[in-house]
Short mmCIF file of C-alpha atoms in Angstrom, two decimals:
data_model
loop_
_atom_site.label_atom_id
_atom_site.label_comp_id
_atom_site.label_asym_id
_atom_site.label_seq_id
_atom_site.Cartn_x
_atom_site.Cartn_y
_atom_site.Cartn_z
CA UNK A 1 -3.62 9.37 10.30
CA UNK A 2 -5.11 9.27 13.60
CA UNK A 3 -5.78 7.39 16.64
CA UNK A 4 -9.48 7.31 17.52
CA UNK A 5 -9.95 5.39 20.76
CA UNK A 6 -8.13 3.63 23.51
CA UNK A 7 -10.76 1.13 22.34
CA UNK A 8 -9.01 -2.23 20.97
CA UNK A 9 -11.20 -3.86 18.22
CA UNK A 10 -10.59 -7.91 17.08
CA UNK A 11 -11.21 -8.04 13.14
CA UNK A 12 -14.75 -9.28 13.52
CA UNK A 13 -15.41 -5.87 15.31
CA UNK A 14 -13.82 -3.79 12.87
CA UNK A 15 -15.40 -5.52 9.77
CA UNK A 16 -18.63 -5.01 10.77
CA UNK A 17 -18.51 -1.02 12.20
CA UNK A 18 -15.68 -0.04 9.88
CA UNK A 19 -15.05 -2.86 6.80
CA UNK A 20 -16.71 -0.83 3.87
CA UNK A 21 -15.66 2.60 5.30
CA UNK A 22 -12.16 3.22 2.87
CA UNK A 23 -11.00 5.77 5.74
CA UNK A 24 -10.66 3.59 8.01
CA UNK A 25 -7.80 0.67 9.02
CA UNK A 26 -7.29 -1.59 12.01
CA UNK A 27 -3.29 -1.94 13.16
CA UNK A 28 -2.42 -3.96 16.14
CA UNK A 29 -6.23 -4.20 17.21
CA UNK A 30 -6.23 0.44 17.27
CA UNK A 31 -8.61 2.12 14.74
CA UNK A 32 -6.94 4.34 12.55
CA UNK A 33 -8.33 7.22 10.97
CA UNK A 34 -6.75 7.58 7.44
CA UNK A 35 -7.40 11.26 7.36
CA UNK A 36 -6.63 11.72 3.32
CA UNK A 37 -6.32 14.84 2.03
CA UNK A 38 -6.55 16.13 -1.31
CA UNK A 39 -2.96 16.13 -2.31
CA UNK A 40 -2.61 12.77 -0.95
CA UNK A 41 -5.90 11.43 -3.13
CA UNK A 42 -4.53 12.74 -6.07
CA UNK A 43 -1.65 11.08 -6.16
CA UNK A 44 -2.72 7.94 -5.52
CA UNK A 45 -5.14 8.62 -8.59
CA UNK A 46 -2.14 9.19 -10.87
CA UNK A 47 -0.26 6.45 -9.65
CA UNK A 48 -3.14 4.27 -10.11
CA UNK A 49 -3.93 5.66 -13.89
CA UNK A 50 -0.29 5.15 -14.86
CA UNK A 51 -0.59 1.64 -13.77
CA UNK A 52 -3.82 0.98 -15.51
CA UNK A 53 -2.52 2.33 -18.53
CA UNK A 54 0.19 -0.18 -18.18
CA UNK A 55 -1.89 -2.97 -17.30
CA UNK A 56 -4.33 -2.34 -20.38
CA UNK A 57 -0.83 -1.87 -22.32
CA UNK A 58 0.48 -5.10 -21.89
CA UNK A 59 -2.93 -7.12 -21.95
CA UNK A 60 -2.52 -8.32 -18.11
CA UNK A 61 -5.24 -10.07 -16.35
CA UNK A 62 -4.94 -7.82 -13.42
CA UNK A 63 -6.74 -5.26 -11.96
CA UNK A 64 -7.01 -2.40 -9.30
CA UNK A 65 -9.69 -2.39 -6.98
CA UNK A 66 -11.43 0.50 -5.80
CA UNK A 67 -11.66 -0.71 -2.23
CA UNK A 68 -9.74 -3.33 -0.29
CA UNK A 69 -8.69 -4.71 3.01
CA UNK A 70 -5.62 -6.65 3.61
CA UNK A 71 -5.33 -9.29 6.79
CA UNK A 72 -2.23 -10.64 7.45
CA UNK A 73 -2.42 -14.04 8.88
CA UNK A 74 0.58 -13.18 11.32
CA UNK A 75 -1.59 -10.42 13.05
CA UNK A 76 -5.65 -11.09 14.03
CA UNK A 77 -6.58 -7.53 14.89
CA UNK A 78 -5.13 -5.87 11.74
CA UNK A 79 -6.74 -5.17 8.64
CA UNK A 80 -4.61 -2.83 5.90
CA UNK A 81 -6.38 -0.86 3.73
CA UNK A 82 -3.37 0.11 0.61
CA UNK A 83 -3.80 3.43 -1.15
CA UNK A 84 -3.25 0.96 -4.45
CA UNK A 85 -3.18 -2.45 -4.91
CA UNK A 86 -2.71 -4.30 -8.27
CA UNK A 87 -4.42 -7.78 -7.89
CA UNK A 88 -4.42 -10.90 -9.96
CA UNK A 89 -7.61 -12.03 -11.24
CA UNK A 90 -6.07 -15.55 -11.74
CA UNK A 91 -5.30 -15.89 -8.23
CA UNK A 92 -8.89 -15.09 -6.61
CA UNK A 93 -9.22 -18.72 -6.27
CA UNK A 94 -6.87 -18.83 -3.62
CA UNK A 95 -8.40 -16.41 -1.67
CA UNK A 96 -10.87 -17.67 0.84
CA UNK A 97 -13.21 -14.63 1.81
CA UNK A 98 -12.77 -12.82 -1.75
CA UNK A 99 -16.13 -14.24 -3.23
CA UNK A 100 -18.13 -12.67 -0.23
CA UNK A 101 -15.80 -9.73 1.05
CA UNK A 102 -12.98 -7.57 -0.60
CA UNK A 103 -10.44 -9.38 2.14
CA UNK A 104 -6.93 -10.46 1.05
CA UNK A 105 -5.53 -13.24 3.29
CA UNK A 106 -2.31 -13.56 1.22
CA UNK A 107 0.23 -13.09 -1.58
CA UNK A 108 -0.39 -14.94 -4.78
CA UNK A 109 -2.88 -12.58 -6.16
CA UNK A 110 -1.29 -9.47 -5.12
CA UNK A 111 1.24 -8.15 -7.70
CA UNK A 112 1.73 -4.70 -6.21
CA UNK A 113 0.66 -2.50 -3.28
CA UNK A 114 1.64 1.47 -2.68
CA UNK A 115 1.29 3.55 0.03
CA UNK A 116 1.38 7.35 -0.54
CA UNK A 117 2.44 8.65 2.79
CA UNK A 118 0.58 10.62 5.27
CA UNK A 119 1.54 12.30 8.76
CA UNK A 120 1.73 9.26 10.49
CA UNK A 121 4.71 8.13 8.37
CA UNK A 122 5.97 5.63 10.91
CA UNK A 123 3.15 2.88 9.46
CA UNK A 124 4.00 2.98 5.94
CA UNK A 125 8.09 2.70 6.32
CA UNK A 126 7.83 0.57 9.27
CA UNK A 127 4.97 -1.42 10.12
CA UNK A 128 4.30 -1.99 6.99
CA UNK A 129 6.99 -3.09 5.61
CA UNK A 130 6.98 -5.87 8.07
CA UNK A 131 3.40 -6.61 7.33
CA UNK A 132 3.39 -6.86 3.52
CA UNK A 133 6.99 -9.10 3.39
CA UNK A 134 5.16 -11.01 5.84
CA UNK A 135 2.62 -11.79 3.09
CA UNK A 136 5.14 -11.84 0.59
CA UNK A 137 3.98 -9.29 -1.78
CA UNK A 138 7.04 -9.16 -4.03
CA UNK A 139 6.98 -5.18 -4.90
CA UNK A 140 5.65 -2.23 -2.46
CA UNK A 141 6.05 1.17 -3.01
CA UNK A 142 6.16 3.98 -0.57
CA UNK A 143 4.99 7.54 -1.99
CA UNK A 144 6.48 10.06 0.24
CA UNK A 145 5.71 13.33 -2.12
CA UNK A 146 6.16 15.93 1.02
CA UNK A 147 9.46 14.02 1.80
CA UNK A 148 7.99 13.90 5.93
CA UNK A 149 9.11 10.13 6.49
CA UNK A 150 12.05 10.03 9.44
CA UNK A 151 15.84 10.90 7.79
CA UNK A 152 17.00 7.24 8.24
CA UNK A 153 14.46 6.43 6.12
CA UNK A 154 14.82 9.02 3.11
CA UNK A 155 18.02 10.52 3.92
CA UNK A 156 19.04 14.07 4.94
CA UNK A 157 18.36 16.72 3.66
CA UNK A 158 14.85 15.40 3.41
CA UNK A 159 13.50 15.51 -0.21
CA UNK A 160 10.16 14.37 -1.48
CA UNK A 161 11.19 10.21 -2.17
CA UNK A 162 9.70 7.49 -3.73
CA UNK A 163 11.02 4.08 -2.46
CA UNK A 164 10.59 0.61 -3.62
CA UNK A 165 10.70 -1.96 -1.77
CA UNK A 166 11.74 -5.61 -3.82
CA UNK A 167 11.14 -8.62 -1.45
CA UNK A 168 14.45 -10.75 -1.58
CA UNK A 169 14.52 -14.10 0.68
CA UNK A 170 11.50 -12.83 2.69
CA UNK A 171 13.36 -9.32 3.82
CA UNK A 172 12.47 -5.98 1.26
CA UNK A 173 15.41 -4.68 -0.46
CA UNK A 174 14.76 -1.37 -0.66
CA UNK A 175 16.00 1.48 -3.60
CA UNK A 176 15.30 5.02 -2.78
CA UNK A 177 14.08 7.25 -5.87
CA UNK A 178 13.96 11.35 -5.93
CA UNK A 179 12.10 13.83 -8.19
CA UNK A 180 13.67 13.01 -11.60
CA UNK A 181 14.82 9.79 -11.05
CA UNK A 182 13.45 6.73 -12.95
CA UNK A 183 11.94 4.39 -11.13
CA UNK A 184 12.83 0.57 -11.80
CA UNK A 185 10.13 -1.76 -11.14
CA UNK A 186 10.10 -5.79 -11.39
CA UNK A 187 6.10 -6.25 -11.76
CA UNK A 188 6.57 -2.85 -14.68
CA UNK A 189 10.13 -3.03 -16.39
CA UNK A 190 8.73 -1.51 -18.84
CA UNK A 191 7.14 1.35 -16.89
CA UNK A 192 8.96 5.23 -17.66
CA UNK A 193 8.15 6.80 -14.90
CA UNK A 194 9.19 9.57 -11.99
CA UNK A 195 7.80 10.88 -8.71
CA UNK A 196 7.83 14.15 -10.34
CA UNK A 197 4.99 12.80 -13.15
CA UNK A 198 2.70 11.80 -10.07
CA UNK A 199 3.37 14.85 -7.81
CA UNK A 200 0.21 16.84 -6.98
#
């Protein structure tokens, strides 16, 4: 991820240069150039087919948008854009700007959100986290398949981790997974799965 400009953008600004460009995100009023690479795109594909196939599995009125922003109400010149993000149908109507823009303003219709992690680690583990328990999204995973997030974070030596983050009396509980290990999710208790079945 990278800095563009010493520019500062409000949300307005950003939504109309930047809103339906999916490489782009607005943190703390600084553009931020997503920069995905290939690795990184695939495994946010798997992730997301392995959660549509559970979705479709257990008949869930939920679904997985191609393309989304999310703007917490606690910061006016940020706008998130999540690598995945399993939404509620259900809970559109609760959503002010969904009918006109593909704008989340808060939690009831979002079931899940994962971030597969890129050089600029310090936003998913960090600022993040304070963002989406903020909006209190119940479950958000962190995909770190290269293992480049800081040790405190994923432990030394580092190792390609997968953490999930359970929201518990507004604060994220957080359970660190590696290669083999299976995950245990509360939105997918049913879901079998590893970081070593979404690996690139």
């Amino acid at each position: 991820m990278t800095y563009l400009s010493p520019k500062l953008f409000t949300f307005e600004d950003f939504l109309n240069q930047y809103g339906d460009d999916p490489r782009y995100q607005l943190i703390d009023a600084e553009l931020r150039d997503l920069e995905p690479t290939g690795p990184q795109e695939s495994v946010a594909g798997k992730i997301a087919g392995r959660l549509w196939g559970e979705i479709l599995r257990l008949h869930l009125p939920w679904t997985i948008p191609k393309n989304c922003l999310l703007r917490p109400e606690s910061s006016q010149a940020t706008a998130l854009r999540p690598d995945v993000i399993i939404l509620d149908e259900v809970d559109f109507s609760t959503e002010p700007l969904w009918e006109k823009q593909a704008i989340l303003t808060s939690s009831p219709a979002i079931k899940l959100v994962v971030e597969v992690v890129s050089i600029n680690w310090q936003d998913d583990y960090a600022r993040k986290v304070e963002e989406y328990s903020s909006l209190g999204i119940a479950e958000y995973w962190i995909v770190d398949f290269c293992g480049l997030g800081g040790i405190s974070f994923i432990g030394k030596p580092k190792q390609p981790t997968l953490t999930i983050c359970q929201l518990e009396d507004d604060e994220y509980q957080q359970k660190l997974y590696r290669l083999y290990e299976r995950i245990s999710s509360a939105v997918f208790p049913e879901l079998s799965l590893c970081l070593l079945d979404i690996m690139p």
